[in-house]
PDB file of C-alpha atoms in Angstrom:
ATOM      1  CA  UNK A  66       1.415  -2.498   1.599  1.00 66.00           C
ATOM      2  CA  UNK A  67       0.717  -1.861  -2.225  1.00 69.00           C
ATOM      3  CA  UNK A  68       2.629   0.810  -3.756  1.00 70.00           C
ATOM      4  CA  UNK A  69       4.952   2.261  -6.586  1.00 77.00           C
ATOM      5  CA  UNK A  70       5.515   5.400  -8.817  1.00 84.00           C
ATOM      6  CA  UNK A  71       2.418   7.336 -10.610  1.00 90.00           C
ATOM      7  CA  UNK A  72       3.339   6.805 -14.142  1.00 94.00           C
ATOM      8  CA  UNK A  73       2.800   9.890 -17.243  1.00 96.00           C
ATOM      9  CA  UNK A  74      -0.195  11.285 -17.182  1.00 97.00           C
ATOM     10  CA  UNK A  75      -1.929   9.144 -13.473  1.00 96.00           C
ATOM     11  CA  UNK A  76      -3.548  10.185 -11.071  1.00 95.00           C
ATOM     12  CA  UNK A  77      -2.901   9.733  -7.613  1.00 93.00           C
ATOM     13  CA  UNK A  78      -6.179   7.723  -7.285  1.00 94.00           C
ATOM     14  CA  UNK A  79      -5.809   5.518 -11.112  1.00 95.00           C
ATOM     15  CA  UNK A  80      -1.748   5.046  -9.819  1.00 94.00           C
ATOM     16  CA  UNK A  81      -3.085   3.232  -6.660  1.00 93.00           C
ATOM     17  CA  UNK A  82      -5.589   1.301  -8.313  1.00 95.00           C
ATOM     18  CA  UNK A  83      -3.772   0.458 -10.738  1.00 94.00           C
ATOM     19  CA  UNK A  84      -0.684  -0.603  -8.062  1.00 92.00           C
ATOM     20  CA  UNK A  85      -3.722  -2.732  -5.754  1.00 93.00           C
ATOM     21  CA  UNK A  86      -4.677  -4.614  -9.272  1.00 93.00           C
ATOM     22  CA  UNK A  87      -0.883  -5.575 -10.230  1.00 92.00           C
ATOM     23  CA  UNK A  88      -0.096  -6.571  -6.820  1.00 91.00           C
ATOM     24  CA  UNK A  89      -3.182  -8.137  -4.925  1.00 92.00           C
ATOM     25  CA  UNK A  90      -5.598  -9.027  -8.251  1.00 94.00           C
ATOM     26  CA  UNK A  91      -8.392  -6.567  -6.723  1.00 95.00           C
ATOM     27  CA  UNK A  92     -10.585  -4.246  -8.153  1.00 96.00           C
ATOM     28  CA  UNK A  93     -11.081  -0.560  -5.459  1.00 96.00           C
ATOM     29  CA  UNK A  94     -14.073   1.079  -3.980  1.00 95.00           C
ATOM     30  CA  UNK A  95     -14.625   3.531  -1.705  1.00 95.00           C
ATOM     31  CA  UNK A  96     -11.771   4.791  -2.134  1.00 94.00           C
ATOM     32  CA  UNK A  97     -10.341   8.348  -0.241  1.00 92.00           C
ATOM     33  CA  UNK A  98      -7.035   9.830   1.155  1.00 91.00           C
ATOM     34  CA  UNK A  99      -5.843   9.448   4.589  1.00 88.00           C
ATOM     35  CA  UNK A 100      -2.613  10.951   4.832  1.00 86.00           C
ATOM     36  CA  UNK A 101       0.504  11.410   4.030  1.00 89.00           C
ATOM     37  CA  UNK A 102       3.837  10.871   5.444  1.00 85.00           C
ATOM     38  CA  UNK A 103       7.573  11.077   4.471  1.00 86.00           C
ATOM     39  CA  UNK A 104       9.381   7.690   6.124  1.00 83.00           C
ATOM     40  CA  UNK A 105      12.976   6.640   5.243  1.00 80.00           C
ATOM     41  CA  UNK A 106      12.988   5.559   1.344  1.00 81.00           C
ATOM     42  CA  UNK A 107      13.924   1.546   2.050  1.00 77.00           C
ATOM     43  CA  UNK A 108      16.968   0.040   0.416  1.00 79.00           C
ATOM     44  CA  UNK A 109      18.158   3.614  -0.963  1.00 82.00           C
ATOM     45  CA  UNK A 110      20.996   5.686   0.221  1.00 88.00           C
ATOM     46  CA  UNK A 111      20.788   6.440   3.842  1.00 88.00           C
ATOM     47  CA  UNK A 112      18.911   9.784   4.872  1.00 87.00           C
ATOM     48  CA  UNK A 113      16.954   9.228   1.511  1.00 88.00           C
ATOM     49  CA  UNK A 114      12.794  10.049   2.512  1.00 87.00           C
ATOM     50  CA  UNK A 115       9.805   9.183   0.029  1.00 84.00           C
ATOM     51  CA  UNK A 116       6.568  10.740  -0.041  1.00 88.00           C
ATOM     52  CA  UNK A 117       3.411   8.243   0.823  1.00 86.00           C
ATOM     53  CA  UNK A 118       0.283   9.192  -0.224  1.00 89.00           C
ATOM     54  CA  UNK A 119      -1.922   6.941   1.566  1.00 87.00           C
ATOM     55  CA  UNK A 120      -5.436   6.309   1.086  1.00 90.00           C
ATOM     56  CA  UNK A 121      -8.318   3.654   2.440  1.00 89.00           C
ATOM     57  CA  UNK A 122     -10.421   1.421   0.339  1.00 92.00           C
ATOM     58  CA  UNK A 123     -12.614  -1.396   0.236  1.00 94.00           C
ATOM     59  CA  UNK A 124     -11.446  -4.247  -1.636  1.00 93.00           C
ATOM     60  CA  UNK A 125     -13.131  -6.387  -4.365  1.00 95.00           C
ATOM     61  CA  UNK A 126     -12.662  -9.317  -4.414  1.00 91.00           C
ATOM     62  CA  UNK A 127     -10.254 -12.221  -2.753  1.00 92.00           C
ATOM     63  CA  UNK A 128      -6.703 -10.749  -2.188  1.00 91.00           C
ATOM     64  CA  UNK A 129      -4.406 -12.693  -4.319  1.00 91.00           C
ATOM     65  CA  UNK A 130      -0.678 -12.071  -4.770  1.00 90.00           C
ATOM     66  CA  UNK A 131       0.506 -10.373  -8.240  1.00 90.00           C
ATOM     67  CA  UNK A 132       3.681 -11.190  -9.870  1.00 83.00           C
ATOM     68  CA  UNK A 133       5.687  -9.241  -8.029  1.00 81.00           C
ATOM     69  CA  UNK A 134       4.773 -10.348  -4.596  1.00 85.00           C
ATOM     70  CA  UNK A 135       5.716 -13.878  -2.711  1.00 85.00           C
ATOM     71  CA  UNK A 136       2.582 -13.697  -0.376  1.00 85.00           C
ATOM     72  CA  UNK A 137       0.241 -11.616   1.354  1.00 86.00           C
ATOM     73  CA  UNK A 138       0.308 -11.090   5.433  1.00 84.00           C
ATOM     74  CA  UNK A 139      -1.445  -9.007   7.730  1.00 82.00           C
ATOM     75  CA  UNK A 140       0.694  -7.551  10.101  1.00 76.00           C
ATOM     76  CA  UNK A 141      -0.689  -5.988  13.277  1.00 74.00           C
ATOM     77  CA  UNK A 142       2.312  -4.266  14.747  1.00 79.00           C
ATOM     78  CA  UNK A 143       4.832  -1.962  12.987  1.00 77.00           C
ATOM     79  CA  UNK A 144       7.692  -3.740  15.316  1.00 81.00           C
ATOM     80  CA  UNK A 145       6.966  -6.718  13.225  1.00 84.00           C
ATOM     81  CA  UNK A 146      10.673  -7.570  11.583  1.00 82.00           C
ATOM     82  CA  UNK A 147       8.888  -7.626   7.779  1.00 82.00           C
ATOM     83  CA  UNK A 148       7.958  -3.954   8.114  1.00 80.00           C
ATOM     84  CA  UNK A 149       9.407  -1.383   5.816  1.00 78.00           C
ATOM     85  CA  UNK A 150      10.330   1.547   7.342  1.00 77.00           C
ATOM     86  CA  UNK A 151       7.155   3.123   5.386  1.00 77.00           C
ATOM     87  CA  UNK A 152       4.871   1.001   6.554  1.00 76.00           C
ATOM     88  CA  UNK A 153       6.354   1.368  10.279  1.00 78.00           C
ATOM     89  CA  UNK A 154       5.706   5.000   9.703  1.00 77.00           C
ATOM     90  CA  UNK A 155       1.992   4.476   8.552  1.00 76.00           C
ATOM     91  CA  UNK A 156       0.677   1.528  10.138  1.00 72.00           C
ATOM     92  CA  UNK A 157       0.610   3.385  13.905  1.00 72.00           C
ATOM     93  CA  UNK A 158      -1.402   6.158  11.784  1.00 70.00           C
ATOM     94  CA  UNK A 159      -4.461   4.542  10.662  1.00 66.00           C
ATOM     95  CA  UNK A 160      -7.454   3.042  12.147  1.00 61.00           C
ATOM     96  CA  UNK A 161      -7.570  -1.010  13.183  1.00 59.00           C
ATOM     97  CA  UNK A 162      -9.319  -2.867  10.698  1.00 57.00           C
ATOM     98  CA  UNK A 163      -9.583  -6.757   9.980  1.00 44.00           C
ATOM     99  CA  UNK A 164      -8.767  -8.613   7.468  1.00 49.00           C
ATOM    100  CA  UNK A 165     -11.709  -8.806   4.315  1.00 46.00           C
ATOM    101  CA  UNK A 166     -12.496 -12.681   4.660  1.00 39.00           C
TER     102      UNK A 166
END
C-alpha cells in the first residue's frame, strides 16, 4: 500500500500522487477519498497510532516498483503475514477489486 508524509505546502490529493509515482511508476485518475482510519503506527514505539487518509484511484499505466520498494503483491486477506498493521486495518474496509492487468 503506497504511502508517506504530505510534504510543505501538499495536498492530501498531490501527497498521494506524488507517493503512487515514487513507489509504483503510475500516473492517478479518478481519484477520491474513502476513509480514514487510525491503525497502530508499524515499527514505532508501542501504542504509537497514525492517521491514514485513504483514497481510491484508477491507475495509469503498468505498476512497476519505485526505488524504495522490492516488489509489488496483491494481497487478498489482511491475515496475510506481509500486512502492516495499517493495511490490516484498511484492507477489511474497502471494496474487492482485481488487479489492473
Amino acid at each position: 500500500m503506497p504511502g508517506g508524509k504530505i510534504e510543505p505546502g501538499e495536498s492530501l490529493e498531490q501527497a498521494l500522487r506524488r507517493e503512487v509515482h515514487e513507489e509504483l511508476n503510475v500516473q492517478l485518475r479518478e481519484v477520491g477519498p474513502t476513509l480514514v482510519v487510525t491503525p497502530p503506527a508499524h515499527g514505532l514505539t508501542p501504542g504509537t497510532e497514525l492517521t491514514m487518509h485513504c483514497y481510491s484511484a484508477v491507475p495509469e499505466g503498468a505498476l512497476r516498483p519505485g526505488r524504495e520498494i522490492d516488489e509489488i503483491v496483491w494481497l487478498a486477506s489482511p491475515l496475510d503475514p506481509r500486512a502492516a498493521p495499517a493495511v490490516q486495518v484498511v484492507l477489511p474496509e474497502q471494496p474487492p477489486s482485481a488487479p489492473n492487468t
